[in-house]
Coordinates of C-alpha atoms in Angstrom, one line a residue:
I11 CA 18.3 44.4 37.0
F12 CA 18.7 40.9 35.7
A13 CA 17.1 40.4 32.2
A14 CA 15.5 37.1 31.7
P15 CA 16.5 35.0 28.7
E16 CA 14.3 35.4 25.7
N17 CA 13.2 31.8 25.6
V18 CA 12.2 32.0 29.3
V19 CA 10.1 35.1 28.6
D20 CA 8.5 33.3 25.6
E21 CA 7.7 30.2 27.8
K22 CA 6.1 32.3 30.5
A23 CA 4.0 34.2 27.9
R24 CA 2.9 30.8 26.5
I25 CA 1.9 29.6 29.9
C26 CA 0.0 32.8 30.6
R27 CA -1.9 32.5 27.3
R28 CA -2.7 28.9 28.1
N29 CA -4.0 29.8 31.6
Q30 CA -6.2 32.4 30.1
M31 CA -7.7 29.9 27.7
L32 CA -8.2 27.3 30.5
M33 CA -10.1 29.9 32.5
M34 CA -12.4 30.7 29.6
I35 CA -13.1 27.0 28.9
T36 CA -13.6 25.9 32.5
T37 CA -15.7 29.0 33.4
F38 CA -18.1 28.3 30.5
M39 CA -18.3 24.5 31.2
Y40 CA -18.8 24.7 35.0
A41 CA -21.4 27.4 34.6
L42 CA -23.2 25.3 32.0
I43 CA -23.1 22.2 34.2
R44 CA -24.3 24.2 37.3
S45 CA -27.1 25.8 35.3
V46 CA -28.4 22.5 34.1
K47 CA -28.5 21.1 37.6
N48 CA -30.0 24.3 39.1
S49 CA -32.8 24.5 36.5
G50 CA -35.0 22.5 38.8
I51 CA -33.7 19.1 37.8
F52 CA -31.6 18.6 40.9
D53 CA -34.2 20.0 43.2
A54 CA -36.8 17.6 41.7
Y55 CA -34.4 14.7 42.0
V56 CA -33.8 15.4 45.7
Y57 CA -37.6 16.0 46.3
I58 CA -38.5 12.6 44.8
L59 CA -35.5 10.8 46.4
G60 CA -36.5 12.2 49.8
G61 CA -40.0 10.9 49.7
Q62 CA -41.5 14.0 48.1
K63 CA -40.7 16.2 51.0
N64 CA -39.4 19.7 50.8
T65 CA -37.2 19.3 54.0
E66 CA -34.5 17.4 52.1
V67 CA -34.4 20.1 49.4
G68 CA -33.9 22.7 52.1
V69 CA -31.2 20.6 53.8
I70 CA -29.3 20.3 50.5
A71 CA -29.5 24.0 49.9
S72 CA -28.1 24.6 53.4
I73 CA -25.2 22.3 52.6
F74 CA -24.4 24.4 49.6
G75 CA -24.3 27.6 51.6
M76 CA -22.5 26.2 54.6
S77 CA -19.9 24.4 52.4
S78 CA -19.1 27.7 50.6
L79 CA -18.7 29.4 54.0
V80 CA -16.6 26.7 55.6
L81 CA -14.3 26.2 52.6
A82 CA -13.6 29.9 51.9
L83 CA -10.9 30.5 54.6
P84 CA -9.1 27.2 54.2
A85 CA -9.1 27.6 50.4
G86 CA -7.6 31.1 50.7
W87 CA -4.9 29.9 53.1
L88 CA -3.9 27.0 50.9
I89 CA -3.7 29.3 47.8
D90 CA -1.4 31.6 49.8
H91 CA 1.0 28.9 50.9
Y92 CA 1.0 26.2 48.2
S93 CA 1.2 26.0 44.4
R94 CA -2.1 26.9 42.9
A95 CA -1.6 24.7 39.9
R96 CA -1.0 21.7 42.1
L97 CA -4.1 22.5 44.2
L98 CA -6.2 22.6 41.0
G99 CA -4.6 19.3 39.9
F100 CA -5.3 17.7 43.2
G101 CA -8.9 18.9 43.2
S102 CA -9.4 17.6 39.7
V103 CA -8.2 14.2 40.8
V104 CA -10.5 14.1 43.8
L105 CA -13.5 15.3 41.7
T106 CA -12.8 12.8 38.9
A107 CA -12.6 10.0 41.5
A108 CA -15.9 11.1 43.1
L109 CA -17.7 11.4 39.8
S110 CA -16.3 8.0 38.6
L111 CA -17.7 6.4 41.7
Y112 CA -21.0 8.1 41.1
L113 CA -21.1 6.7 37.5
V114 CA -20.0 3.2 38.5
V115 CA -22.1 2.5 41.6
A116 CA -25.0 4.9 40.8
M117 CA -24.6 6.7 44.1
V118 CA -27.9 8.3 45.1
K119 CA -27.2 9.5 48.7
L120 CA -28.5 13.0 49.2
G121 CA -25.2 14.5 50.4
G122 CA -23.0 13.0 47.6
L123 CA -23.5 15.3 44.7
P124 CA -23.5 18.6 46.7
I125 CA -20.2 17.7 48.2
V126 CA -18.8 17.2 44.7
L127 CA -20.2 20.5 43.6
E128 CA -18.8 22.4 46.6
F129 CA -15.4 20.9 46.0
T130 CA -15.6 22.2 42.5
Q131 CA -16.5 25.7 43.8
S132 CA -13.5 25.6 46.2
Q133 CA -11.2 25.5 43.1
S134 CA -12.5 28.8 41.8
S135 CA -10.3 30.9 44.1
A136 CA -7.1 29.2 42.8
S137 CA -8.2 29.4 39.2
Y138 CA -9.2 33.1 39.4
S139 CA -5.9 33.9 41.2
L140 CA -3.8 32.2 38.5
F141 CA -6.0 33.8 35.8
A142 CA -5.4 37.3 37.2
D143 CA -1.7 36.7 37.4
S144 CA -1.6 35.5 33.8
L145 CA -3.1 38.7 32.4
P146 CA -0.8 41.5 31.1
H147 CA -0.9 44.6 33.4
G148 CA -3.6 46.9 32.2
H149 CA -5.7 44.3 30.4
R150 CA -7.6 42.7 33.2
A151 CA -10.9 44.6 32.7
D152 CA -11.4 43.2 29.2
A153 CA -10.5 39.6 30.2
M154 CA -12.7 39.7 33.3
S155 CA -15.6 41.0 31.2
T156 CA -15.1 38.1 28.7
V157 CA -15.2 35.6 31.6
A158 CA -18.4 37.2 32.9
I159 CA -20.0 37.1 29.5
L160 CA -19.1 33.4 29.1
R161 CA -20.6 32.6 32.5
N162 CA -23.8 34.4 31.7
V163 CA -24.1 32.8 28.3
A164 CA -23.6 29.4 29.8
G165 CA -26.0 30.2 32.6
G166 CA -28.7 31.0 30.1
T167 CA -27.9 27.9 27.9
G168 CA -28.0 25.3 30.7
P169 CA -31.7 25.4 31.5
F170 CA -32.5 25.1 27.8
L171 CA -30.3 22.0 27.5
G172 CA -32.0 20.6 30.6
V173 CA -35.4 21.0 28.9
I174 CA -34.0 19.1 25.9
L175 CA -32.6 16.3 28.0
V176 CA -35.9 15.9 29.9
H177 CA -37.9 15.8 26.6
V178 CA -35.5 13.3 25.0
L179 CA -35.3 11.0 28.0
G180 CA -39.0 10.8 28.8
N181 CA -40.5 14.2 29.6
E182 CA -41.6 13.1 33.1
W183 CA -40.5 14.0 36.6
K184 CA -39.4 10.4 37.4
L185 CA -36.4 9.5 39.5
S186 CA -35.0 7.3 36.9
I187 CA -35.2 10.0 34.2
L188 CA -33.7 12.7 36.5
H189 CA -30.9 10.3 37.5
E190 CA -30.1 9.7 33.8
I191 CA -29.9 13.5 33.3
L192 CA -27.5 13.9 36.2
L193 CA -25.4 11.0 34.8
V194 CA -25.1 12.8 31.5
V195 CA -24.1 16.0 33.2
A196 CA -21.5 14.0 35.2
L197 CA -20.0 12.6 32.0
V198 CA -19.6 16.1 30.7
E199 CA -18.0 17.2 34.0
L200 CA -15.3 14.5 33.9
P201 CA -13.3 16.0 31.0
T202 CA -13.9 19.5 32.4
N203 CA -12.3 18.4 35.7
W204 CA -9.3 17.0 33.8
I205 CA -8.7 20.3 32.1
N206 CA -7.9 21.8 35.5
T207 CA -4.7 19.6 35.6
L208 CA -3.3 21.7 32.8
W209 CA -2.9 24.9 34.8
R210 CA 0.7 26.1 35.5
D211 CA 1.9 28.5 38.1
V212 CA 3.0 32.0 37.1
E213 CA 4.5 34.8 39.1
H214 CA 2.5 37.4 41.0
H215 CA 2.8 41.1 39.9
E216 CA 2.3 44.0 42.2
H217 CA 2.4 47.6 40.9
A218 CA 2.7 49.8 43.9
D219 CA 3.3 53.5 44.4
T220 CA 6.9 52.8 45.1
N221 CA 7.5 52.4 41.4
M222 CA 8.5 48.8 41.8
S223 CA 7.3 45.4 40.6
V224 CA 8.0 42.3 42.8
K225 CA 7.8 38.9 41.1
G226 CA 7.8 35.6 42.9
G227 CA 8.9 32.3 41.6
D228 CA 6.7 30.0 39.5
S229 CA 6.2 27.4 42.2
G230 CA 5.1 29.9 44.9
V231 CA 6.6 29.6 48.3
G232 CA 10.3 29.5 48.9
E233 CA 11.4 30.8 45.5
T234 CA 13.9 33.7 44.8
V235 CA 12.2 37.1 44.4
E236 CA 13.1 39.3 41.4
V237 CA 12.8 43.0 41.8
K238 CA 12.5 45.2 38.7
I239 CA 12.3 49.0 38.7
L240 CA 9.6 50.2 36.3
T241 CA 10.0 53.2 34.1
D242 CA 7.3 55.8 33.7
A243 CA 6.2 54.2 30.4
E244 CA 5.8 50.8 32.1
K245 CA 3.6 51.9 34.9

């Protein structure tokens, strides 16, 4: 058994704590952003933009579902083969560029915003994986419960904020007002996307019946594997 230097252990503990905090923040913010958009504002925006037809609303809803289905397998493969922190950083750059374009040129194409939203959702697998690996063994239940609570609180707060924005900006279902609300939400999403560049890779822990823990290198693929035999007290 090779004991890690104390400063290395402290650094890894610091990274794990930071990853946990990043998960809490991004979970709350993304849930808040989605709940504002899903409170009827985005559907009304698409309905008016599409000439007051429900067909466009259904098409956009289909894009959401199909995007999640299509992206699930590639996202899982990428997470297994590449650095999760780098994938999150790359996704943040893409999303920031897309949102910046939306803010600069006032993009109003029906497919634009859902694509951005689905790219955001594709990051969730990497962030959840890193979050799970950043938790001390035996403490995942409490941490996952906290994340779920934050998501539910944000989900309940978003529609209320949407009502406030509608009231402040005009209290009418007009395309210009709805577009302004979506622009405000996009401005909030920009710093939230940037936060995802702060994630760092941590090793994966497996506690098997063989009384052994296998830990991979911080950058994922190609690193040296360290094997540590657990005592009965550590299991």
